[in-house]
Short mmCIF file of C-alpha atoms and ligand atoms in Angstrom, two decimals:
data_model
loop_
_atom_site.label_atom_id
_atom_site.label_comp_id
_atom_site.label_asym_id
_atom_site.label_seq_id
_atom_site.Cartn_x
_atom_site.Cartn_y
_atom_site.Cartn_z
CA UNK Z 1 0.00 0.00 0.00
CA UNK Z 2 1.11 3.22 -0.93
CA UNK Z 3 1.43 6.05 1.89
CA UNK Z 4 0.34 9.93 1.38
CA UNK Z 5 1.55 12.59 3.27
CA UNK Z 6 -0.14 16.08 2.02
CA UNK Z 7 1.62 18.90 2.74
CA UNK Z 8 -0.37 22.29 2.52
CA UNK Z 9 1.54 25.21 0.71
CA UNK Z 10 1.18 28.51 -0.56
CA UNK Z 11 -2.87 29.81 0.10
CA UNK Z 12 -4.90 26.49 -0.72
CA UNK Z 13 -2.52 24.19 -2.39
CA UNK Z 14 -1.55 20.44 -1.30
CA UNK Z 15 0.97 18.89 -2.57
CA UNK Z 16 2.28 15.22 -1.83
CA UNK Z 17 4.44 12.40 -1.21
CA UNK Z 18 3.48 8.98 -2.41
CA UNK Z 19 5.74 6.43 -0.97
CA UNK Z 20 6.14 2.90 -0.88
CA UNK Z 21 7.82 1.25 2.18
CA UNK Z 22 9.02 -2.01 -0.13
CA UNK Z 23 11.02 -0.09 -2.21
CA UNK Z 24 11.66 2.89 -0.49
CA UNK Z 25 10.55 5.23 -3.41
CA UNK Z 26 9.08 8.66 -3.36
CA UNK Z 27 6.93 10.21 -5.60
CA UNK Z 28 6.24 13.78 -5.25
CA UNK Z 29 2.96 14.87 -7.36
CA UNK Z 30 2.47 18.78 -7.99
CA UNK Z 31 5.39 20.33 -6.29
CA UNK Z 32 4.37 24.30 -6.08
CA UNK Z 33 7.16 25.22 -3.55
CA UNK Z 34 10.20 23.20 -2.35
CA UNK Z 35 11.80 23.87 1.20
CA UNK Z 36 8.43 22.57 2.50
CA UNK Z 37 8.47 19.45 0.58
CA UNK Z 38 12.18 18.74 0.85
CA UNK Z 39 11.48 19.03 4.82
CA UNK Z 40 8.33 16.70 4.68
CA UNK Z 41 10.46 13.77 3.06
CA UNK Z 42 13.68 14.37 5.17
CA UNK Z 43 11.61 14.65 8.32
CA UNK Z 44 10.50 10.85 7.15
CA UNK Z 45 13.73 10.01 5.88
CA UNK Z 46 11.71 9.22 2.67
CA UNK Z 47 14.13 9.42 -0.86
CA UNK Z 48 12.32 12.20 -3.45
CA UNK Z 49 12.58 9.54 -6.69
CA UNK Z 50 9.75 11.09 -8.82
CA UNK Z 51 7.84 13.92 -9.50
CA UNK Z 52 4.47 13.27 -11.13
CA UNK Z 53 2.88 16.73 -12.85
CA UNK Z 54 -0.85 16.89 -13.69
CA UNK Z 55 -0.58 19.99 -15.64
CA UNK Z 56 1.42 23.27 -16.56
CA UNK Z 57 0.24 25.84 -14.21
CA UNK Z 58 3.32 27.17 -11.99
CA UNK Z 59 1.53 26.21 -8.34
CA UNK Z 60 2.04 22.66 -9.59
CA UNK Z 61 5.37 22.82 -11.41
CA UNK Z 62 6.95 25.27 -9.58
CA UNK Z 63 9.28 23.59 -7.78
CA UNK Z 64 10.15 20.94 -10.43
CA UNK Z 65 13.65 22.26 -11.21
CA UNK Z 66 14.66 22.94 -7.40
CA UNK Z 67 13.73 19.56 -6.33
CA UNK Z 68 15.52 17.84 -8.97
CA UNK Z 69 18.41 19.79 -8.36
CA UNK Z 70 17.89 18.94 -4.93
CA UNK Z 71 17.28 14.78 -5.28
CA UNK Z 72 17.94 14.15 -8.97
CA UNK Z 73 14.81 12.62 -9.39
CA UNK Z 74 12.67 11.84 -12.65
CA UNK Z 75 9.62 14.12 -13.70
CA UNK Z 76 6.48 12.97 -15.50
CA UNK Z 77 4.23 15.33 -17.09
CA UNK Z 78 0.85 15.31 -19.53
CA UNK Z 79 1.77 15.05 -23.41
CA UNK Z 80 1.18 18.01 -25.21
CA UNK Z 81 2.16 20.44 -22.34
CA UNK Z 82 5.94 19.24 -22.44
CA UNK Z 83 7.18 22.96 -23.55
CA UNK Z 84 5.77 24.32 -20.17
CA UNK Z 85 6.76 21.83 -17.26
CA UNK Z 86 10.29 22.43 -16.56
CA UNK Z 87 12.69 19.52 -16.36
CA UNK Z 88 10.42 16.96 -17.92
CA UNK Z 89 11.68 13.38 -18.25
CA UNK Z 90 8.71 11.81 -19.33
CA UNK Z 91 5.26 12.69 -21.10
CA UNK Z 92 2.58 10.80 -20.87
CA UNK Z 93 -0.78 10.41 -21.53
CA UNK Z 94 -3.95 8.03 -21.30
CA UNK Z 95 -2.87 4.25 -22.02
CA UNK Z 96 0.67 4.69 -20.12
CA UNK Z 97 1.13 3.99 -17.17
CA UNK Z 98 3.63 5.08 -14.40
CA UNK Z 99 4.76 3.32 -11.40
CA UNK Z 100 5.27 3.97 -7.36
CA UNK Z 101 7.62 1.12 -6.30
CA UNK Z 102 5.94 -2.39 -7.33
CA UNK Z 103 2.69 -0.16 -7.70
CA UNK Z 104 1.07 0.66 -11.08
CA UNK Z 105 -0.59 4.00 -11.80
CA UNK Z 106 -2.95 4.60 -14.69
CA UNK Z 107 -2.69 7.88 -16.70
CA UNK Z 108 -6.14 9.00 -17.64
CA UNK Z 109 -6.77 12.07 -19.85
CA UNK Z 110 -9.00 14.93 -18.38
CA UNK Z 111 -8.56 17.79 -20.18
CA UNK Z 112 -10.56 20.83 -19.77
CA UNK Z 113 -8.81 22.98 -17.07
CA UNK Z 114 -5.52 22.91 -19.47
CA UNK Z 115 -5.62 20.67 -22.67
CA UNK Z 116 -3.54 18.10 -21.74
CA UNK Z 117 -4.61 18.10 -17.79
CA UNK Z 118 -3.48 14.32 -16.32
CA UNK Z 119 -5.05 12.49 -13.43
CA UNK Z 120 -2.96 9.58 -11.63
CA UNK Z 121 -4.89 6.64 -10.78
CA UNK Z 122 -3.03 4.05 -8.22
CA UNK Z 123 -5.90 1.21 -7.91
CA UNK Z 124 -4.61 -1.23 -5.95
CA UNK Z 125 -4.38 1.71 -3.12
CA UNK Z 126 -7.59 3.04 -4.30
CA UNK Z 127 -5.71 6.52 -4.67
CA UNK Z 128 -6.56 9.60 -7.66
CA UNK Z 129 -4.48 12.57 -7.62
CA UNK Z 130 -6.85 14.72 -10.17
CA UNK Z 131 -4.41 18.10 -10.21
CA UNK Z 132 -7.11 21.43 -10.23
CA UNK Z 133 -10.12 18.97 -12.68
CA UNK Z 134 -11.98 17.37 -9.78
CA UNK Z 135 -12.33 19.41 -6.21
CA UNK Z 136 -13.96 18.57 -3.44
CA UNK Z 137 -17.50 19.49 -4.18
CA UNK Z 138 -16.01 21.63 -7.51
CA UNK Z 139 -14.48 21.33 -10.67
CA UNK Z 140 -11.37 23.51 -12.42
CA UNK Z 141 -12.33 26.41 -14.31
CA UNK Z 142 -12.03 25.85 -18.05
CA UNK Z 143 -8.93 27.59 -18.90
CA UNK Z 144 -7.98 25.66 -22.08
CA UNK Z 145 -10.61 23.56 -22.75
CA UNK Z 146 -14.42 23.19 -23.03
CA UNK Z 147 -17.94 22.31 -20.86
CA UNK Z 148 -17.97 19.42 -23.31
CA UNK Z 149 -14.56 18.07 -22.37
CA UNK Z 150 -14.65 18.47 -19.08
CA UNK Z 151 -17.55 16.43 -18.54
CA UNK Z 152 -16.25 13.90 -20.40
CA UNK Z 153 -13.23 14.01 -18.06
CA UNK Z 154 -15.46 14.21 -14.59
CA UNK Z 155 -17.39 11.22 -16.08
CA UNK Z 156 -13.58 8.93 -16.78
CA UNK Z 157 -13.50 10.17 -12.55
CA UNK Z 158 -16.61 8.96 -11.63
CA UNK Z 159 -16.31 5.85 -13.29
CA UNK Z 160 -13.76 4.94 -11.00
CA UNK Z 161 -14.93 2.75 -7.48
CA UNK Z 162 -16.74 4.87 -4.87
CA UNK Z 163 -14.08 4.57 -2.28
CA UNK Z 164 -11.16 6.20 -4.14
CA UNK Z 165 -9.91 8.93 -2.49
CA UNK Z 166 -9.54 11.80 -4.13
CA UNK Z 167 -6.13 13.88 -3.69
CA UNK Z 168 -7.32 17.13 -5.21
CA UNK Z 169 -4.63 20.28 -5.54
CA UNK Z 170 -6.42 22.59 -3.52
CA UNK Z 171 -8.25 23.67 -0.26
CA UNK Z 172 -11.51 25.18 -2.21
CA UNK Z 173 -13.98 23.11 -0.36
CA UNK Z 174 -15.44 25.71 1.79
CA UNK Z 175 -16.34 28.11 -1.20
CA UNK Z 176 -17.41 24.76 -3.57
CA UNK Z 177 -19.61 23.78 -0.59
CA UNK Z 178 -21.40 27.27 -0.85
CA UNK Z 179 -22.16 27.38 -4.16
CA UNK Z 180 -23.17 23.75 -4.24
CA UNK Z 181 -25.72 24.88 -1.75
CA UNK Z 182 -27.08 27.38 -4.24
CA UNK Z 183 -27.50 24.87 -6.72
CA UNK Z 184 -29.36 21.93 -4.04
CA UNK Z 185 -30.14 23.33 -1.32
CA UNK Z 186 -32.23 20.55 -0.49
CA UNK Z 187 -29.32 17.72 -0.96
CA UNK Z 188 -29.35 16.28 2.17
CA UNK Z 189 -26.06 14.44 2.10
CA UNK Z 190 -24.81 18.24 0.84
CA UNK Z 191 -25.85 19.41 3.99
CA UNK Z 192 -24.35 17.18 6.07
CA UNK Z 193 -21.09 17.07 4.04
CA UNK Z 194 -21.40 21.07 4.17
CA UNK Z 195 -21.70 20.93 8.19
CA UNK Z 196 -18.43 18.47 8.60
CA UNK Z 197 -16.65 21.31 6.33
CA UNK Z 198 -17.36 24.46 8.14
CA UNK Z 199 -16.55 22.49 11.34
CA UNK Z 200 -13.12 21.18 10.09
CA UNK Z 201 -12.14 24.65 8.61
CA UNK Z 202 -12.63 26.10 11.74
CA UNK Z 203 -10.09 24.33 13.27
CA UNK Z 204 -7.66 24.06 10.55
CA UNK Z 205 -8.24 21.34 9.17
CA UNK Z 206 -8.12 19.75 5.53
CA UNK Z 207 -10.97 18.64 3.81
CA UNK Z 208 -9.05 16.55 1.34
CA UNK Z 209 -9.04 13.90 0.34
CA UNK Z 210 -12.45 13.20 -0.81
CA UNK Z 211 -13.73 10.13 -2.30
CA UNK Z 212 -15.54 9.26 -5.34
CA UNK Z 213 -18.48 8.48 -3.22
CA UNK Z 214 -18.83 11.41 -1.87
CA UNK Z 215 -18.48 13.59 -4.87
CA UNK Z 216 -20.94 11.40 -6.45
CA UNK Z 217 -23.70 12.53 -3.80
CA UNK Z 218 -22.55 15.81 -3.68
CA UNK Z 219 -20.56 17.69 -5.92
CA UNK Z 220 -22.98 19.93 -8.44
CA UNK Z 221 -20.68 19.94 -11.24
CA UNK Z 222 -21.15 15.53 -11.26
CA UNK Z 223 -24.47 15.60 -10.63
CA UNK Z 224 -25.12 18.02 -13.97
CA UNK Z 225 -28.00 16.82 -16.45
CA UNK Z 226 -26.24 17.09 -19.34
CA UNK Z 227 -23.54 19.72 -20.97
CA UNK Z 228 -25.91 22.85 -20.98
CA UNK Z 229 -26.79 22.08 -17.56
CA UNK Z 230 -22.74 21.84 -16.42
CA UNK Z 231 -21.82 24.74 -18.30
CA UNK Z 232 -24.40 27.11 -16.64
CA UNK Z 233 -23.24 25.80 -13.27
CA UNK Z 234 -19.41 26.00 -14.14
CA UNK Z 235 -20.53 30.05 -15.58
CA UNK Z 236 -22.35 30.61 -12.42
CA UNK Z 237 -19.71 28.91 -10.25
CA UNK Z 238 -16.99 31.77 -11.94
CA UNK Z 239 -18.98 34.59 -10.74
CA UNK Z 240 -19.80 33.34 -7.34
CA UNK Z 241 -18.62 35.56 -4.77
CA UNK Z 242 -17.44 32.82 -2.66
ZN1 ZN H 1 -4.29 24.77 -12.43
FE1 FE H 2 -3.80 24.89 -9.28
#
């Protein structure tokens, strides 16, 4: 079994180490900022052996370069975004496969937030890293790609068993969980899920991971009709105060 350790950074982003005890590797996926991460795997005495990258934006490449500087590890990144994720090794996309140790993860294409957006799927841990295209209660905003493609993506994610936890990028539960409230207010399991939230983020606490499960009863931007009915939520979801 693979362990996680999630180490908050910058406003709202996690980052983390994936590491298996057999073979004493380390996978780092989404590395914004380094001194934090570096200290996290030291503290463990864990060896950094991989980066994993789910897309281009700088809070999840950032510290690509300084950590393999730092560990001379490997970095794996989407196809297509190669020219943007500093250091690359590796691109990959859906069909490939990467690996944690003796465990297998499967590269599945969801673009929609950026074009060639990659979520890691480790199955026999029952672990998705998803990058900024599935949130806790939420969805990325559609920076490079369309309503149509991103629910084609949220539907590869949903697809997957209901236990899966779900190792989103950010902290944006609190604000999803508002707006999903404006969308079904009477969603009981909402509510409840809502009421756990507010309680943990008053004490500092993460709301991530998720699972499939829950995201399934709760998350608006799953539960959509059809495309019209996820793009008007994803447009009212952009202009939502918070
Ligand atoms: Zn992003
Ligand atoms: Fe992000």
């Amino acid at each position: 079994m693979l362990e996680v350790v999630q180490v908050p950074v910058l406003s709202d982003n996690y980052v983390y180490l994936v590491h298996d005890a057999a073979s004493g590797e380390t996978a780092v996926v989404d590395p914004a900022v380094a001194e934090p991460v570096l200290e996290a795997a030291a503290a463990r005495g864990w060896r950094i052996t991989q980066i994993l990258n789910t897309h281009w934006h700088p809070d999840h490449v950032g510290a690509n370069a300084a950590i393999k500087a730092a560990t001379g590890c490997t970095i794996t990144g989407p196809a297509g975004e190669e020219s943007k994720i500093p250091g690359i090794d590796r691109a990959v996309r859906e069909g490939d496969t990467v690996a944690i140790g003796a465990e297998t993860g499967r590269v599945i294409d969801v673009p929609g937030h950026t074009a060639g957006h990659n979520a890691y799927h480790f199955a026999s841990s029952g672990l998705l890293f998803c990058g900024d295209t599935l949130f806790a209660m939420g969805c990325g905003r559609l920076f490079e790609g369309t309503p149509e493609q991103m629910v084609g993506s949220l539907g590869k994610l949903m697809a997957l068993p209901d236990d899966t936890l779900v190792y989103c990028a950010h902290e944006y539960t609190a604000s999803n969980g508002r707006f999903a409230l404006t969308v079904e207010p009477d969603n009981a399991a909402l509510q409840a899920r809502m009421a756990e939230v507010v309680a943990a983020r008053e004490v500092g606490r993460p709301t991530v991971p998720s699972t499939i499960g829950l995201e399934r009863a709760t998350n608006p931007f799953t539960r959509a009709a059809d495309v019209a009915d996820f793009a008007a939520r994803r447009a009212a979801k952009d202009s939502f105060p918070g």
